[in-house]
XYZ file of N, CA, C and O in Angstrom:
352
model
N 0.806 -1.217 0.000
C 0.000 0.000 0.000
C 0.846 1.278 0.000
O 0.544 2.204 -0.723
N 1.920 1.320 0.797
C 2.753 2.513 0.845
C 3.482 2.713 -0.482
O 3.535 3.833 -1.010
N 3.997 1.631 -1.023
C 4.697 1.720 -2.313
C 3.764 2.240 -3.396
O 4.133 3.107 -4.174
N 2.552 1.719 -3.436
C 1.570 2.174 -4.430
C 1.263 3.657 -4.244
O 1.181 4.414 -5.198
N 1.103 4.086 -2.989
C 0.820 5.500 -2.706
C 1.973 6.386 -3.167
O 1.746 7.454 -3.750
N 3.211 5.947 -2.922
C 4.369 6.718 -3.377
C 4.420 6.816 -4.897
O 4.695 7.885 -5.455
N 4.157 5.713 -5.572
C 4.144 5.730 -7.037
C 3.062 6.661 -7.571
O 3.287 7.403 -8.533
N 1.898 6.646 -6.949
C 0.820 7.537 -7.377
C 1.205 8.995 -7.181
O 0.919 9.840 -8.032
N 1.862 9.297 -6.072
C 2.316 10.668 -5.832
C 3.356 11.093 -6.866
O 3.312 12.217 -7.384
N 4.300 10.193 -7.174
C 5.312 10.506 -8.181
C 4.683 10.780 -9.541
O 5.058 11.718 -10.240
N 3.726 9.960 -9.912
C 3.076 10.106 -11.210
C 2.222 11.370 -11.285
O 2.110 11.993 -12.337
N 1.612 11.764 -10.187
C 0.685 12.901 -10.188
C 1.371 14.248 -10.013
O 0.763 15.290 -10.255
N 2.631 14.247 -9.622
C 3.310 15.509 -9.325
C 3.399 16.407 -10.553
O 3.813 15.977 -11.629
N 3.006 17.640 -10.409
C 3.107 18.652 -11.464
C 3.881 19.834 -10.908
O 3.411 20.518 -10.003
N 5.063 20.113 -11.436
C 5.862 21.222 -10.903
C 5.243 22.578 -11.235
O 4.556 22.736 -12.241
N 5.486 23.548 -10.373
C 5.037 24.915 -10.608
C 6.105 25.661 -11.400
O 7.285 25.516 -11.140
N 5.662 26.475 -12.352
C 6.599 27.316 -13.095
C 7.607 26.513 -13.865
O 7.289 25.483 -14.432
N 8.824 26.972 -13.866
C 9.871 26.267 -14.578
C 11.228 26.846 -14.259
O 11.349 27.993 -13.828
N 12.240 26.057 -14.460
C 13.612 26.478 -14.224
C 14.189 26.966 -15.541
O 14.139 26.257 -16.549
N 14.730 28.160 -15.564
C 15.191 28.774 -16.809
C 16.624 28.426 -17.185
O 17.061 28.719 -18.275
N 17.354 27.784 -16.284
C 18.721 27.365 -16.597
C 18.739 25.977 -17.213
O 17.700 25.323 -17.375
N 19.923 25.535 -17.576
C 20.101 24.192 -18.142
C 20.086 23.170 -17.010
O 20.666 23.397 -15.956
N 19.442 22.032 -17.225
C 19.387 20.948 -16.245
C 20.201 19.771 -16.768
O 20.017 19.344 -17.915
N 21.109 19.251 -15.941
C 21.819 18.006 -16.238
C 21.259 16.949 -15.310
O 21.400 17.049 -14.089
N 20.604 15.955 -15.892
C 19.969 14.885 -15.120
C 20.811 13.622 -15.223
O 21.080 13.146 -16.330
N 21.228 13.097 -14.083
C 21.963 11.840 -14.040
C 20.954 10.761 -13.680
O 20.501 10.670 -12.545
N 20.575 9.981 -14.676
C 19.448 9.051 -14.591
C 19.942 7.622 -14.405
O 20.634 7.084 -15.266
N 19.594 6.983 -13.281
C 19.997 5.586 -13.092
C 19.274 4.663 -14.070
O 18.146 4.926 -14.470
N 19.954 3.600 -14.439
C 19.403 2.684 -15.442
C 18.284 1.795 -14.894
O 17.490 1.260 -15.654
N 18.213 1.640 -13.576
C 17.180 0.803 -12.949
C 16.144 1.720 -12.297
O 16.500 2.588 -11.502
N 14.856 1.552 -12.614
C 13.812 2.439 -12.075
C 13.724 2.430 -10.552
O 13.930 1.412 -9.914
N 13.408 3.587 -9.981
C 13.211 3.743 -8.542
C 11.797 3.315 -8.176
O 10.829 3.889 -8.679
N 11.660 2.309 -7.315
C 10.359 1.798 -6.871
C 9.424 1.454 -8.020
O 8.216 1.592 -7.915
N 9.994 1.089 -9.157
C 9.162 0.713 -10.296
C 8.485 1.895 -10.975
O 7.550 1.731 -11.733
N 8.965 3.100 -10.706
C 8.362 4.300 -11.289
C 8.551 4.298 -12.809
O 9.402 3.602 -13.341
N 7.790 5.116 -13.469
C 7.905 5.221 -14.923
C 9.307 5.675 -15.282
O 9.951 6.377 -14.519
N 9.764 5.285 -16.419
C 11.130 5.612 -16.804
C 11.156 6.388 -18.120
O 11.880 6.043 -19.034
N 10.328 7.436 -18.229
C 10.467 8.255 -19.417
C 11.860 8.868 -19.397
O 12.502 8.974 -18.352
N 12.339 9.246 -20.523
C 13.741 9.674 -20.670
C 14.159 10.726 -19.645
O 15.232 10.640 -19.062
N 13.342 11.730 -19.420
C 13.717 12.835 -18.536
C 13.155 12.694 -17.125
O 13.349 13.577 -16.297
N 12.468 11.606 -16.836
C 11.895 11.369 -15.507
C 11.011 12.524 -15.035
O 10.913 12.811 -13.851
N 10.400 13.226 -15.969
C 9.523 14.337 -15.628
C 10.217 15.683 -15.540
O 9.567 16.717 -15.444
N 11.540 15.699 -15.577
C 12.270 16.969 -15.483
C 12.055 17.851 -16.705
O 12.264 19.063 -16.640
N 11.640 17.257 -17.807
C 11.354 18.068 -18.991
C 10.215 19.052 -18.723
O 10.125 20.090 -19.363
N 9.357 18.734 -17.754
C 8.273 19.654 -17.387
C 8.791 20.845 -16.589
O 8.109 21.855 -16.473
N 9.979 20.731 -16.034
C 10.576 21.821 -15.250
C 11.526 22.676 -16.086
O 11.752 23.837 -15.766
N 12.084 22.085 -17.112
C 13.123 22.762 -17.891
C 12.502 23.700 -18.917
O 11.972 23.271 -19.926
N 12.575 24.989 -18.646
C 12.080 25.975 -19.605
C 13.073 26.088 -20.756
O 12.691 26.207 -21.911
N 14.367 26.045 -20.441
C 15.400 26.213 -21.455
C 15.766 24.867 -22.091
O 15.274 24.524 -23.152
N 16.609 24.104 -21.418
C 17.083 22.848 -21.994
C 17.501 21.885 -20.887
O 17.673 22.281 -19.738
N 17.674 20.634 -21.277
C 18.153 19.633 -20.334
C 18.941 18.573 -21.081
O 18.748 18.372 -22.284
N 19.844 17.923 -20.350
C 20.618 16.814 -20.888
C 20.463 15.650 -19.931
O 20.574 15.822 -18.713
N 20.202 14.458 -20.477
C 20.077 13.253 -19.656
C 21.375 12.457 -19.779
O 21.839 12.180 -20.877
N 21.957 12.129 -18.647
C 23.171 11.313 -18.582
C 22.767 9.983 -17.944
O 22.366 9.961 -16.777
N 22.839 8.889 -18.694
C 22.492 7.571 -18.155
C 23.667 7.015 -17.363
O 24.805 7.038 -17.832
N 23.378 6.544 -16.149
C 24.402 5.958 -15.289
C 23.898 4.617 -14.765
O 22.696 4.415 -14.625
N 24.818 3.683 -14.478
C 24.393 2.356 -14.018
C 23.881 2.367 -12.579
O 24.284 3.205 -11.774
N 22.973 1.436 -12.292
C 22.484 1.268 -10.928
C 21.068 1.771 -10.746
O 20.369 2.101 -11.705
N 20.650 1.823 -9.474
C 19.336 2.362 -9.135
C 19.543 3.524 -8.159
O 20.673 3.982 -7.971
N 18.476 3.976 -7.545
C 18.525 5.139 -6.663
C 19.580 5.000 -5.562
O 20.202 5.976 -5.165
N 19.788 3.783 -5.086
C 20.767 3.537 -4.029
C 22.106 3.045 -4.570
O 23.160 3.515 -4.154
N 22.080 2.109 -5.504
C 23.325 1.464 -5.937
C 24.138 2.315 -6.902
O 25.262 1.956 -7.226
N 23.612 3.430 -7.328
C 24.364 4.318 -8.218
C 25.642 4.810 -7.528
O 26.611 5.168 -8.184
N 25.667 4.761 -6.188
C 26.830 5.222 -5.436
C 27.769 4.092 -5.014
O 28.741 4.343 -4.302
N 27.498 2.866 -5.423
C 28.395 1.758 -5.106
C 29.625 1.828 -6.006
O 29.594 2.446 -7.075
N 30.693 1.173 -5.589
C 32.021 1.315 -6.188
C 32.053 1.457 -7.716
O 32.406 2.507 -8.224
N 31.724 0.427 -8.443
C 31.814 0.495 -9.903
C 30.881 1.534 -10.503
O 31.258 2.275 -11.418
N 29.663 1.605 -9.987
C 28.693 2.571 -10.496
C 29.114 4.002 -10.176
O 28.943 4.914 -10.988
N 29.658 4.211 -8.982
C 30.078 5.555 -8.565
C 31.192 6.078 -9.464
O 31.248 7.277 -9.753
N 32.072 5.202 -9.928
C 33.141 5.630 -10.833
C 32.566 6.131 -12.155
O 33.018 7.141 -12.688
N 31.577 5.428 -12.662
C 30.927 5.854 -13.910
C 30.213 7.186 -13.687
O 30.314 8.099 -14.517
N 29.505 7.311 -12.577
C 28.822 8.555 -12.250
C 29.814 9.709 -12.137
O 29.601 10.789 -12.699
N 30.914 9.485 -11.432
C 31.924 10.537 -11.257
C 32.504 10.979 -12.600
O 32.681 12.182 -12.846
N 32.781 10.040 -13.487
C 33.304 10.390 -14.812
C 32.276 11.175 -15.616
O 32.622 12.132 -16.317
N 31.025 10.796 -15.505
C 29.953 11.500 -16.210
C 29.812 12.932 -15.692
O 29.656 13.886 -16.472
N 29.888 13.097 -14.374
C 29.815 14.444 -13.782
C 31.028 15.267 -14.219
O 30.898 16.446 -14.576
N 32.209 14.664 -14.219
C 33.423 15.379 -14.624
C 33.323 15.851 -16.074
O 33.688 16.997 -16.385
N 32.823 14.995 -16.968
C 32.651 15.400 -18.378
C 31.688 16.569 -18.488
O 31.935 17.529 -19.219
N 30.586 16.513 -17.740
C 29.608 17.590 -17.762
C 30.219 18.892 -17.260
O 30.050 19.965 -17.857
N 30.966 18.825 -16.162
C 31.601 20.021 -15.602
C 32.642 20.595 -16.561
O 32.762 21.820 -16.712
N 33.404 19.719 -17.225
C 34.407 20.184 -18.200
C 33.734 20.877 -19.379
O 34.223 21.919 -19.845
N 32.634 20.326 -19.869
C 31.896 20.976 -20.982
C 31.347 22.317 -20.539
O 31.413 23.301 -21.272
N 30.813 22.366 -19.322
C 30.252 23.620 -18.799
C 31.361 24.661 -18.649
O 31.178 25.814 -19.038
N 32.504 24.256 -18.114
C 33.623 25.189 -17.931
C 34.145 25.696 -19.266
O 34.581 26.841 -19.385
N 34.071 24.854 -20.294
C 34.546 25.234 -21.619
C 33.506 26.076 -22.373
O 33.766 26.517 -23.489
N 32.318 26.240 -21.782
C 31.282 27.039 -22.422
C 30.499 26.307 -23.490
O 29.883 26.925 -24.351
N 30.488 24.977 -23.431
C 29.780 24.192 -24.442
C 28.279 24.181 -24.249
O 27.542 23.814 -25.119
N 27.804 24.606 -23.077
C 26.361 24.601 -22.822
C 25.724 25.862 -23.295
O 25.804 26.924 -23.030
């Protein structure tokens, strides 16, 4: 019952307004609590300007485990390097 209620809340959430900056979303490959896995996980509804989705291995918790965390760290570093270089 609690899991179903959480999923319903996730699905029904509608953000107010929008964020005008660029959003970098680091999206785990395994769905959180079986939630829908559209490409932007709903963040496209918040992004007024643009967004980039970075796929990383793991789920909401395991994304920070050793092998997965290394992939995540490299993905974040690439994003930061592009941002510093003015590629965004």
